[in-house]
PDB file of C-alpha atoms in Angstrom:
ATOM      1  CA  MET Q   1       7.970 -30.310 -15.613  1.00  0.00           C
ATOM      2  CA  ILE Q   2       9.035 -31.506 -11.962  1.00  0.00           C
ATOM      3  CA  ALA Q   3       6.981 -30.767  -9.420  1.00  0.00           C
ATOM      4  CA  PRO Q   4       7.988 -28.547  -6.744  1.00  0.00           C
ATOM      5  CA  GLU Q   5       9.951 -30.560  -3.909  1.00  0.00           C
ATOM      6  CA  LYS Q   6       8.346 -28.225  -1.219  1.00  0.00           C
ATOM      7  CA  PRO Q   7       4.515 -28.033  -0.428  1.00  0.00           C
ATOM      8  CA  VAL Q   8       2.937 -25.006  -2.335  1.00  0.00           C
ATOM      9  CA  LEU Q   9       0.690 -22.770  -0.418  1.00  0.00           C
ATOM     10  CA  LEU Q  10      -2.299 -21.853  -2.397  1.00  0.00           C
ATOM     11  CA  THR Q  11      -4.558 -18.847  -1.009  1.00  0.00           C
ATOM     12  CA  GLY Q  12      -7.991 -18.387  -2.610  1.00  0.00           C
ATOM     13  CA  ALA Q  13      -8.328 -22.087  -3.110  1.00  0.00           C
ATOM     14  CA  SER Q  14     -12.061 -21.981  -3.270  1.00  0.00           C
ATOM     15  CA  GLY Q  15     -12.291 -19.431  -5.971  1.00  0.00           C
ATOM     16  CA  THR Q  16     -12.719 -19.933 -10.065  1.00  0.00           C
ATOM     17  CA  LEU Q  17      -8.790 -19.911 -10.609  1.00  0.00           C
ATOM     18  CA  GLY Q  18      -7.917 -21.380  -7.167  1.00  0.00           C
ATOM     19  CA  ARG Q  19     -10.120 -24.642  -7.999  1.00  0.00           C
ATOM     20  CA  ILE Q  20      -8.595 -24.613 -11.501  1.00  0.00           C
ATOM     21  CA  LEU Q  21      -5.131 -24.740  -9.956  1.00  0.00           C
ATOM     22  CA  THR Q  22      -5.852 -27.157  -7.187  1.00  0.00           C
ATOM     23  CA  VAL Q  23      -7.224 -29.834  -9.596  1.00  0.00           C
ATOM     24  CA  ARG Q  24      -4.650 -29.324 -12.385  1.00  0.00           C
ATOM     25  CA  LEU Q  25      -1.487 -28.818 -10.423  1.00  0.00           C
ATOM     26  CA  THR Q  26      -2.319 -31.978  -7.928  1.00  0.00           C
ATOM     27  CA  ALA Q  27      -2.862 -33.883 -11.162  1.00  0.00           C
ATOM     28  CA  LEU Q  28       0.609 -32.916 -12.129  1.00  0.00           C
ATOM     29  CA  GLY Q  29       2.051 -34.119  -8.982  1.00  0.00           C
ATOM     30  CA  TRP Q  30       2.146 -31.009  -6.979  1.00  0.00           C
ATOM     31  CA  SER Q  31       1.589 -31.143  -3.175  1.00  0.00           C
ATOM     32  CA  LEU Q  32      -0.776 -28.073  -2.458  1.00  0.00           C
ATOM     33  CA  ARG Q  33      -1.690 -26.769   0.979  1.00  0.00           C
ATOM     34  CA  ALA Q  34      -5.071 -25.002   0.045  1.00  0.00           C
ATOM     35  CA  THR Q  35      -6.653 -22.233   2.075  1.00  0.00           C
ATOM     36  CA  ASP Q  36      -9.856 -20.137   1.649  1.00  0.00           C
ATOM     37  CA  VAL Q  37     -12.117 -18.092   3.673  1.00  0.00           C
ATOM     38  CA  VAL Q  38     -15.132 -20.324   2.439  1.00  0.00           C
ATOM     39  CA  ALA Q  39     -15.260 -24.250   2.223  1.00  0.00           C
ATOM     40  CA  TYR Q  40     -13.711 -25.936  -0.880  1.00  0.00           C
ATOM     41  CA  PRO Q  41     -16.304 -27.054  -3.022  1.00  0.00           C
ATOM     42  CA  GLY Q  42     -16.484 -30.532  -4.088  1.00  0.00           C
ATOM     43  CA  GLU Q  43     -14.084 -33.209  -3.733  1.00  0.00           C
ATOM     44  CA  LEU Q  44     -10.566 -32.335  -2.745  1.00  0.00           C
ATOM     45  CA  PRO Q  45      -7.731 -34.056  -4.687  1.00  0.00           C
ATOM     46  CA  SER Q  46      -5.717 -36.455  -2.813  1.00  0.00           C
ATOM     47  CA  LYS Q  47      -2.446 -34.200  -3.034  1.00  0.00           C
ATOM     48  CA  ALA Q  48      -4.060 -31.480  -1.414  1.00  0.00           C
ATOM     49  CA  SER Q  49      -5.016 -30.515   2.002  1.00  0.00           C
ATOM     50  CA  PHE Q  50      -7.469 -27.646   2.684  1.00  0.00           C
ATOM     51  CA  GLU Q  51      -7.640 -25.440   5.831  1.00  0.00           C
ATOM     52  CA  LEU Q  52     -10.244 -22.505   6.390  1.00  0.00           C
ATOM     53  CA  ALA Q  53      -8.308 -19.380   7.124  1.00  0.00           C
ATOM     54  CA  ASP Q  54      -8.526 -15.487   6.910  1.00  0.00           C
ATOM     55  CA  LEU Q  55      -5.938 -13.824   5.201  1.00  0.00           C
ATOM     56  CA  GLU Q  56      -6.493 -11.093   7.620  1.00  0.00           C
ATOM     57  CA  ASP Q  57      -5.288 -13.599  10.251  1.00  0.00           C
ATOM     58  CA  ASN Q  58      -1.410 -13.094  10.218  1.00  0.00           C
ATOM     59  CA  GLU Q  59      -0.579 -16.161  12.605  1.00  0.00           C
ATOM     60  CA  ALA Q  60      -2.987 -18.463  10.331  1.00  0.00           C
ATOM     61  CA  VAL Q  61      -1.081 -17.150   7.276  1.00  0.00           C
ATOM     62  CA  ARG Q  62       2.223 -17.627   8.719  1.00  0.00           C
ATOM     63  CA  ARG Q  63       1.442 -21.137  10.021  1.00  0.00           C
ATOM     64  CA  LEU Q  64       0.183 -22.380   6.735  1.00  0.00           C
ATOM     65  CA  ALA Q  65       3.298 -20.858   4.904  1.00  0.00           C
ATOM     66  CA  GLU Q  66       5.579 -22.762   7.367  1.00  0.00           C
ATOM     67  CA  GLY Q  67       7.973 -25.094   5.009  1.00  0.00           C
ATOM     68  CA  CYS Q  68       6.377 -23.807   1.646  1.00  0.00           C
ATOM     69  CA  GLY Q  69       8.869 -22.847  -1.058  1.00  0.00           C
ATOM     70  CA  LEU Q  70       6.218 -21.143  -3.269  1.00  0.00           C
ATOM     71  CA  ILE Q  71       2.938 -19.159  -2.467  1.00  0.00           C
ATOM     72  CA  LEU Q  72       0.142 -18.929  -5.144  1.00  0.00           C
ATOM     73  CA  HIS Q  73      -1.433 -15.848  -3.710  1.00  0.00           C
ATOM     74  CA  PHE Q  74      -5.030 -16.022  -5.559  1.00  0.00           C
ATOM     75  CA  GLY Q  75      -6.944 -15.172  -2.231  1.00  0.00           C
ATOM     76  CA  GLY Q  76      -8.936 -12.036  -1.789  1.00  0.00           C
ATOM     77  CA  VAL Q  77     -11.967  -9.901  -3.360  1.00  0.00           C
ATOM     78  CA  SER Q  78     -12.004 -10.482  -7.123  1.00  0.00           C
ATOM     79  CA  THR Q  79     -14.670  -8.112  -8.061  1.00  0.00           C
ATOM     80  CA  GLU Q  80     -14.926  -4.204  -7.987  1.00  0.00           C
ATOM     81  CA  GLN Q  81     -16.280  -3.454  -4.235  1.00  0.00           C
ATOM     82  CA  SER Q  82     -16.140  -0.735  -1.663  1.00  0.00           C
ATOM     83  CA  PHE Q  83     -12.720   0.498  -0.423  1.00  0.00           C
ATOM     84  CA  ASP Q  84     -13.860  -1.167   3.018  1.00  0.00           C
ATOM     85  CA  ALA Q  85     -14.508  -4.429   1.557  1.00  0.00           C
ATOM     86  CA  ILE Q  86     -11.316  -4.546  -0.237  1.00  0.00           C
ATOM     87  CA  LEU Q  87      -8.904  -3.069   2.274  1.00  0.00           C
ATOM     88  CA  GLY Q  88      -8.728  -6.256   4.701  1.00  0.00           C
ATOM     89  CA  PRO Q  89      -8.343  -9.268   2.559  1.00  0.00           C
ATOM     90  CA  ASN Q  90      -6.657  -7.385  -0.550  1.00  0.00           C
ATOM     91  CA  LEU Q  91      -4.379  -5.145   1.268  1.00  0.00           C
ATOM     92  CA  ARG Q  92      -3.550  -6.178   4.740  1.00  0.00           C
ATOM     93  CA  GLY Q  93      -3.786  -9.933   3.496  1.00  0.00           C
ATOM     94  CA  CYS Q  94      -1.481  -9.528   0.924  1.00  0.00           C
ATOM     95  CA  PHE Q  95       1.031  -7.737   3.581  1.00  0.00           C
ATOM     96  CA  HIS Q  96       0.667 -11.187   5.528  1.00  0.00           C
ATOM     97  CA  VAL Q  97       1.378 -13.072   2.616  1.00  0.00           C
ATOM     98  CA  TYR Q  98       4.673 -11.327   1.835  1.00  0.00           C
ATOM     99  CA  GLU Q  99       5.630 -11.197   5.456  1.00  0.00           C
ATOM    100  CA  ALA Q 100       5.199 -15.070   5.348  1.00  0.00           C
ATOM    101  CA  ALA Q 101       7.290 -15.245   2.163  1.00  0.00           C
ATOM    102  CA  ARG Q 102       9.939 -13.296   3.586  1.00  0.00           C
ATOM    103  CA  ARG Q 103      10.055 -15.520   6.846  1.00  0.00           C
ATOM    104  CA  GLU Q 104      10.201 -18.794   4.490  1.00  0.00           C
ATOM    105  CA  ARG Q 105      12.476 -17.419   1.715  1.00  0.00           C
ATOM    106  CA  ALA Q 106       9.549 -18.600  -0.599  1.00  0.00           C
ATOM    107  CA  ARG Q 107       8.639 -17.295  -4.045  1.00  0.00           C
ATOM    108  CA  VAL Q 108       5.469 -15.686  -4.496  1.00  0.00           C
ATOM    109  CA  VAL Q 109       3.060 -15.716  -7.596  1.00  0.00           C
ATOM    110  CA  PHE Q 110       0.924 -12.613  -7.404  1.00  0.00           C
ATOM    111  CA  PRO Q 111      -2.072 -12.491  -9.681  1.00  0.00           C
ATOM    112  CA  SER Q 112      -2.288  -8.806 -10.730  1.00  0.00           C
ATOM    113  CA  SER Q 113      -4.682  -7.902 -12.946  1.00  0.00           C
ATOM    114  CA  VAL Q 114      -5.956  -5.906 -16.234  1.00  0.00           C
ATOM    115  CA  HIS Q 115      -7.785  -3.669 -13.841  1.00  0.00           C
ATOM    116  CA  ALA Q 116      -4.454  -2.490 -12.302  1.00  0.00           C
ATOM    117  CA  VAL Q 117      -3.938  -0.715 -15.828  1.00  0.00           C
ATOM    118  CA  GLY Q 118      -7.728  -0.832 -16.860  1.00  0.00           C
ATOM    119  CA  LEU Q 119      -7.959   3.062 -17.394  1.00  0.00           C
ATOM    120  CA  TYR Q 120      -5.722   3.038 -20.419  1.00  0.00           C
ATOM    121  CA  GLU Q 121      -7.754   3.327 -23.828  1.00  0.00           C
ATOM    122  CA  ARG Q 122      -8.001   0.358 -25.902  1.00  0.00           C
ATOM    123  CA  THR Q 123      -5.971   1.940 -28.571  1.00  0.00           C
ATOM    124  CA  ALA Q 124      -2.941   1.994 -26.103  1.00  0.00           C
ATOM    125  CA  ILE Q 125      -0.402  -0.911 -26.422  1.00  0.00           C
ATOM    126  CA  LEU Q 126       1.269  -1.406 -23.145  1.00  0.00           C
ATOM    127  CA  ASP Q 127       4.659  -2.730 -21.989  1.00  0.00           C
ATOM    128  CA  GLN Q 128       5.278  -4.149 -18.691  1.00  0.00           C
ATOM    129  CA  ASP Q 129       7.040  -0.953 -17.337  1.00  0.00           C
ATOM    130  CA  CYS Q 130       3.823   1.295 -18.452  1.00  0.00           C
ATOM    131  CA  SER Q 131       2.549   3.365 -15.392  1.00  0.00           C
ATOM    132  CA  LEU Q 132      -0.144   1.801 -13.317  1.00  0.00           C
ATOM    133  CA  ARG Q 133      -3.825   3.274 -14.036  1.00  0.00           C
ATOM    134  CA  PRO Q 134      -6.120   0.989 -11.774  1.00  0.00           C
ATOM    135  CA  ASP Q 135      -9.866   1.268 -12.869  1.00  0.00           C
ATOM    136  CA  GLY Q 136     -11.385   0.984  -9.094  1.00  0.00           C
ATOM    137  CA  TYR Q 137     -10.706   0.003  -5.749  1.00  0.00           C
ATOM    138  CA  TYR Q 138      -9.998  -3.634  -6.929  1.00  0.00           C
ATOM    139  CA  GLY Q 139      -7.169  -2.466  -9.450  1.00  0.00           C
ATOM    140  CA  LEU Q 140      -5.894  -0.368  -7.061  1.00  0.00           C
ATOM    141  CA  SER Q 141      -5.407  -3.205  -4.602  1.00  0.00           C
ATOM    142  CA  LYS Q 142      -3.653  -5.043  -7.432  1.00  0.00           C
ATOM    143  CA  ALA Q 143      -1.468  -1.899  -8.160  1.00  0.00           C
ATOM    144  CA  TYR Q 144      -0.701  -2.063  -4.374  1.00  0.00           C
ATOM    145  CA  GLY Q 145       0.314  -5.795  -4.560  1.00  0.00           C
ATOM    146  CA  GLU Q 146       2.574  -5.286  -7.414  1.00  0.00           C
ATOM    147  CA  LEU Q 147       4.110  -2.161  -5.522  1.00  0.00           C
ATOM    148  CA  LEU Q 148       4.424  -4.489  -2.427  1.00  0.00           C
ATOM    149  CA  ALA Q 149       6.119  -7.124  -4.256  1.00  0.00           C
ATOM    150  CA  ARG Q 150       8.644  -4.791  -5.486  1.00  0.00           C
ATOM    151  CA  MET Q 151       9.666  -3.547  -2.283  1.00  0.00           C
ATOM    152  CA  TYR Q 152       9.883  -6.950  -0.765  1.00  0.00           C
ATOM    153  CA  TRP Q 153      12.392  -7.926  -3.768  1.00  0.00           C
ATOM    154  CA  GLU Q 154      14.496  -4.754  -3.422  1.00  0.00           C
ATOM    155  CA  LYS Q 155      14.684  -4.896   0.567  1.00  0.00           C
ATOM    156  CA  HIS Q 156      14.510  -8.578   1.232  1.00  0.00           C
ATOM    157  CA  ALA Q 157      15.210 -10.433  -2.029  1.00  0.00           C
ATOM    158  CA  VAL Q 158      11.755 -11.822  -2.054  1.00  0.00           C
ATOM    159  CA  GLU Q 159      11.172 -13.457  -5.547  1.00  0.00           C
ATOM    160  CA  SER Q 160       7.884 -12.714  -7.201  1.00  0.00           C
ATOM    161  CA  VAL Q 161       5.988 -13.160 -10.661  1.00  0.00           C
ATOM    162  CA  LEU Q 162       3.343 -10.427 -11.047  1.00  0.00           C
ATOM    163  CA  ILE Q 163       0.777 -11.967 -13.684  1.00  0.00           C
ATOM    164  CA  ARG Q 164      -1.315  -9.136 -15.045  1.00  0.00           C
ATOM    165  CA  ILE Q 165      -4.136 -11.408 -15.570  1.00  0.00           C
ATOM    166  CA  GLY Q 166      -6.690 -10.608 -18.236  1.00  0.00           C
ATOM    167  CA  SER Q 167      -9.505 -13.055 -18.545  1.00  0.00           C
ATOM    168  CA  VAL Q 168      -9.154 -16.660 -17.601  1.00  0.00           C
ATOM    169  CA  LEU Q 169     -12.086 -18.424 -19.239  1.00  0.00           C
ATOM    170  CA  PRO Q 170     -12.826 -21.687 -21.205  1.00  0.00           C
ATOM    171  CA  GLU Q 171     -13.846 -19.457 -24.388  1.00  0.00           C
ATOM    172  CA  VAL Q 172     -14.003 -15.717 -25.657  1.00  0.00           C
ATOM    173  CA  PRO Q 173     -17.541 -14.392 -24.574  1.00  0.00           C
ATOM    174  CA  ASP Q 174     -17.360 -10.937 -26.409  1.00  0.00           C
ATOM    175  CA  GLU Q 175     -15.079  -8.774 -28.454  1.00  0.00           C
ATOM    176  CA  ARG Q 176     -12.961  -6.985 -25.554  1.00  0.00           C
ATOM    177  CA  ILE Q 177     -11.924 -10.425 -24.534  1.00  0.00           C
ATOM    178  CA  LEU Q 178     -10.334 -11.142 -27.813  1.00  0.00           C
ATOM    179  CA  SER Q 179      -7.689  -8.817 -26.428  1.00  0.00           C
ATOM    180  CA  THR Q 180      -7.301 -10.286 -22.848  1.00  0.00           C
ATOM    181  CA  TRP Q 181      -8.218 -13.968 -23.076  1.00  0.00           C
ATOM    182  CA  LEU Q 182      -5.972 -16.498 -21.247  1.00  0.00           C
ATOM    183  CA  SER Q 183      -6.794 -20.284 -21.819  1.00  0.00           C
ATOM    184  CA  HIS Q 184      -6.975 -22.402 -19.059  1.00  0.00           C
ATOM    185  CA  ASP Q 185      -3.910 -24.649 -20.553  1.00  0.00           C
ATOM    186  CA  ASP Q 186      -1.845 -21.519 -21.118  1.00  0.00           C
ATOM    187  CA  PHE Q 187      -2.758 -20.357 -17.540  1.00  0.00           C
ATOM    188  CA  VAL Q 188      -1.508 -23.581 -15.843  1.00  0.00           C
ATOM    189  CA  ARG Q 189       1.497 -23.760 -18.046  1.00  0.00           C
ATOM    190  CA  LEU Q 190       2.342 -20.042 -16.962  1.00  0.00           C
ATOM    191  CA  ILE Q 191       1.989 -21.089 -13.230  1.00  0.00           C
ATOM    192  CA  GLN Q 192       4.544 -24.244 -13.997  1.00  0.00           C
ATOM    193  CA  ARG Q 193       6.969 -21.868 -15.314  1.00  0.00           C
ATOM    194  CA  CYS Q 194       6.540 -19.377 -12.329  1.00  0.00           C
ATOM    195  CA  ALA Q 195       7.671 -22.179 -10.151  1.00  0.00           C
ATOM    196  CA  THR Q 196      10.219 -23.994 -12.155  1.00  0.00           C
ATOM    197  CA  ALA Q 197      12.098 -20.769 -13.320  1.00  0.00           C
ATOM    198  CA  GLU Q 198      15.748 -20.464 -11.871  1.00  0.00           C
ATOM    199  CA  GLN Q 199      15.505 -16.840 -11.286  1.00  0.00           C
ATOM    200  CA  VAL Q 200      12.357 -14.520 -11.555  1.00  0.00           C
ATOM    201  CA  ALA Q 201      13.423 -11.541  -9.399  1.00  0.00           C
ATOM    202  CA  CYS Q 202      10.441  -9.222  -9.372  1.00  0.00           C
ATOM    203  CA  SER Q 203       8.917 -10.106 -12.924  1.00  0.00           C
ATOM    204  CA  VAL Q 204       5.983  -8.762 -14.702  1.00  0.00           C
ATOM    205  CA  VAL Q 205       4.171 -11.006 -17.181  1.00  0.00           C
ATOM    206  CA  TRP Q 206       0.852 -10.192 -19.040  1.00  0.00           C
ATOM    207  CA  GLY Q 207      -1.563 -13.085 -18.439  1.00  0.00           C
ATOM    208  CA  ALA Q 208      -2.919 -13.320 -21.913  1.00  0.00           C
ATOM    209  CA  SER Q 209      -2.807 -15.938 -24.587  1.00  0.00           C
ATOM    210  CA  ASN Q 210      -1.129 -15.414 -28.090  1.00  0.00           C
ATOM    211  CA  ASN Q 211      -4.039 -13.100 -29.232  1.00  0.00           C
ATOM    212  CA  SER Q 212      -3.216 -10.746 -32.344  1.00  0.00           C
ATOM    213  CA  ARG Q 213      -5.503  -8.241 -30.744  1.00  0.00           C
ATOM    214  CA  SER Q 214      -3.581  -8.011 -27.545  1.00  0.00           C
ATOM    215  CA  PHE Q 215      -3.537  -4.565 -25.677  1.00  0.00           C
ATOM    216  CA  TRP Q 216      -0.166  -5.817 -24.535  1.00  0.00           C
ATOM    217  CA  ARG Q 217       3.265  -6.832 -25.888  1.00  0.00           C
ATOM    218  CA  GLU Q 218       6.761  -6.765 -23.949  1.00  0.00           C
ATOM    219  CA  ASP Q 219       7.014  -8.651 -20.548  1.00  0.00           C
ATOM    220  CA  ALA Q 220       9.355 -10.892 -18.514  1.00  0.00           C
ATOM    221  CA  ARG Q 221       8.021 -14.107 -20.037  1.00  0.00           C
ATOM    222  CA  GLN Q 222      11.522 -15.064 -21.602  1.00  0.00           C
ATOM    223  CA  ARG Q 223      12.909 -14.897 -18.367  1.00  0.00           C
ATOM    224  CA  ILE Q 224      10.616 -17.472 -16.885  1.00  0.00           C
ATOM    225  CA  GLY Q 225      10.571 -19.521 -20.008  1.00  0.00           C
ATOM    226  CA  TRP Q 226       6.801 -19.086 -20.842  1.00  0.00           C
ATOM    227  CA  ALA Q 227       5.406 -18.668 -24.098  1.00  0.00           C
ATOM    228  CA  PRO Q 228       1.383 -19.008 -24.680  1.00  0.00           C
ATOM    229  CA  LEU Q 229       0.600 -21.683 -27.117  1.00  0.00           C
ATOM    230  CA  ASP Q 230      -3.356 -20.538 -27.407  1.00  0.00           C
ATOM    231  CA  SER Q 231      -4.937 -17.933 -29.323  1.00  0.00           C
ATOM    232  CA  SER Q 232      -8.390 -16.320 -29.458  1.00  0.00           C
ATOM    233  CA  ASP Q 233      -7.963 -15.423 -32.911  1.00  0.00           C
ATOM    234  CA  ASP Q 234      -9.812 -18.380 -34.114  1.00  0.00           C
ATOM    235  CA  GLN Q 235     -12.901 -17.334 -31.917  1.00  0.00           C
ATOM    236  CA  ALA Q 236     -13.397 -13.706 -33.449  1.00  0.00           C
ATOM    237  CA  ASP Q 237     -15.915 -14.573 -36.013  1.00  0.00           C
ATOM    238  CA  ARG Q 238     -18.099 -16.198 -33.331  1.00  0.00           C
ATOM    239  CA  VAL Q 239     -18.373 -13.050 -30.997  1.00  0.00           C
ATOM    240  CA  ARG Q 240     -18.116 -10.322 -33.806  1.00  0.00           C
ATOM    241  CA  GLY Q 241     -20.485  -7.607 -32.666  1.00  0.00           C
ATOM    242  CA  GLN Q 242     -21.047  -8.902 -29.013  1.00  0.00           C
ATOM    243  CA  VAL Q 243     -20.375  -5.575 -27.162  1.00  0.00           C
ATOM    244  CA  THR Q 244     -21.843  -3.508 -24.505  1.00  0.00           C
ATOM    245  CA  ASN Q 245     -24.060  -0.442 -25.083  1.00  0.00           C
ATOM    246  CA  ASP Q 246     -21.786   1.290 -22.413  1.00  0.00           C
ATOM    247  CA  PRO Q 247     -19.394   3.851 -23.948  1.00  0.00           C
ATOM    248  CA  VAL Q 248     -17.261   3.948 -20.867  1.00  0.00           C
ATOM    249  CA  ALA Q 249     -16.947   0.265 -20.823  1.00  0.00           C
ATOM    250  CA  GLU Q 250     -16.025   0.155 -24.584  1.00  0.00           C
ATOM    251  CA  ARG Q 251     -13.374   2.691 -24.545  1.00  0.00           C
ATOM    252  CA  TYR Q 252     -11.125   1.300 -21.795  1.00  0.00           C
ATOM    253  CA  GLN Q 253      -9.097  -1.762 -21.175  1.00  0.00           C
ATOM    254  CA  GLY Q 254     -10.951  -2.442 -18.100  1.00  0.00           C
ATOM    255  CA  GLY Q 255     -14.293  -2.805 -19.565  1.00  0.00           C
ATOM    256  CA  LYS Q 256     -17.053  -2.652 -17.184  1.00  0.00           C
ATOM    257  CA  PHE Q 257     -15.037  -2.456 -13.975  1.00  0.00           C
ATOM    258  CA  VAL Q 258     -14.355   1.094 -15.043  1.00  0.00           C
ATOM    259  CA  SER Q 259     -18.077   1.996 -15.197  1.00  0.00           C
ATOM    260  CA  VAL Q 260     -18.501   1.277 -11.654  1.00  0.00           C
ATOM    261  CA  ASP Q 261     -18.815   4.786 -10.030  1.00  0.00           C
ATOM    262  CA  PHE Q 262     -17.709   6.506 -13.109  1.00  0.00           C
ATOM    263  CA  THR Q 263     -18.788  10.218 -12.421  1.00  0.00           C
ATOM    264  CA  ARG Q 264     -16.903  12.255 -14.971  1.00  0.00           C
ATOM    265  CA  LYS Q 265     -19.371  14.039 -17.793  1.00  0.00           C
ATOM    266  CA  ASP Q 266     -16.659  13.270 -20.355  1.00  0.00           C
ATOM    267  CA  PHE Q 267     -13.997  10.719 -20.892  1.00  0.00           C
ATOM    268  CA  VAL Q 268     -10.397  10.986 -19.397  1.00  0.00           C
ATOM    269  CA  PRO Q 269      -8.495  12.917 -21.685  1.00  0.00           C
ATOM    270  CA  GLY Q 270      -6.966  10.764 -24.371  1.00  0.00           C
ATOM    271  CA  ALA Q 271      -3.646  12.614 -24.228  1.00  0.00           C
ATOM    272  CA  VAL Q 272      -2.938  11.034 -21.253  1.00  0.00           C
ATOM    273  CA  PHE Q 273      -2.684   7.709 -22.672  1.00  0.00           C
ATOM    274  CA  PRO Q 274      -0.260   7.663 -25.783  1.00  0.00           C
ATOM    275  CA  ARG Q 275       0.216   4.409 -27.660  1.00  0.00           C
ATOM    276  CA  GLY Q 276       2.840   2.308 -26.111  1.00  0.00           C
ATOM    277  CA  ALA Q 277       3.045   4.412 -22.934  1.00  0.00           C
TER     278      ALA Q 277
END
């Protein structure tokens, strides 16, 4: 695939997924304008520049986005934290990114998450238009990002691909992730298609490889021309029986994130989550 002609802004470049993208995309010829609130670990590839910046600094985000045709917005808090910890980087920061995209007429790739739908039971099979059911403040920030993207598409024609990422890992560590696993190669190929697809509008794609145990089915992958090539199926025997002792985590798609500050004495009523809702 041909690399984008304009520079690409990558927020969250020092994080786990940001480092994968920095290394892999520059090797494919992409020119990255990388940024994070912490220093980039290790040696920066030659086709990437890096600048320390806080997503809460609107002027810094605006300046970094100047001249970019694509923003890969992977910055922000990536674990379940207090609302106050998530409010600035994940909500205000996301707003700053979309304002920059509106000014530059740039496309945005927004990594949503399984945690935006984490309170569905694992027996539910979800399509792209299912109701959002965030499992905590982190998942709530991802649901907010999806709604923000939708508003910017409908009001300002800012295109977005919203990737509901499952688990981007080298290999599957336990039984739950047989359903949510996304290989590094499939992840990078998905980002490439987000950049090169002719039109994406505001599209939702489930970020998982071709796993037969997936919780998810229909999405916009045909629109952007992506089909995962890898699968967790050949790892099933290795992780059989590797589960937690937490009945809440084992019941819901969001896993252990659901258990954080879960105060109900019973489970969320199953009738709320019909299969295929």
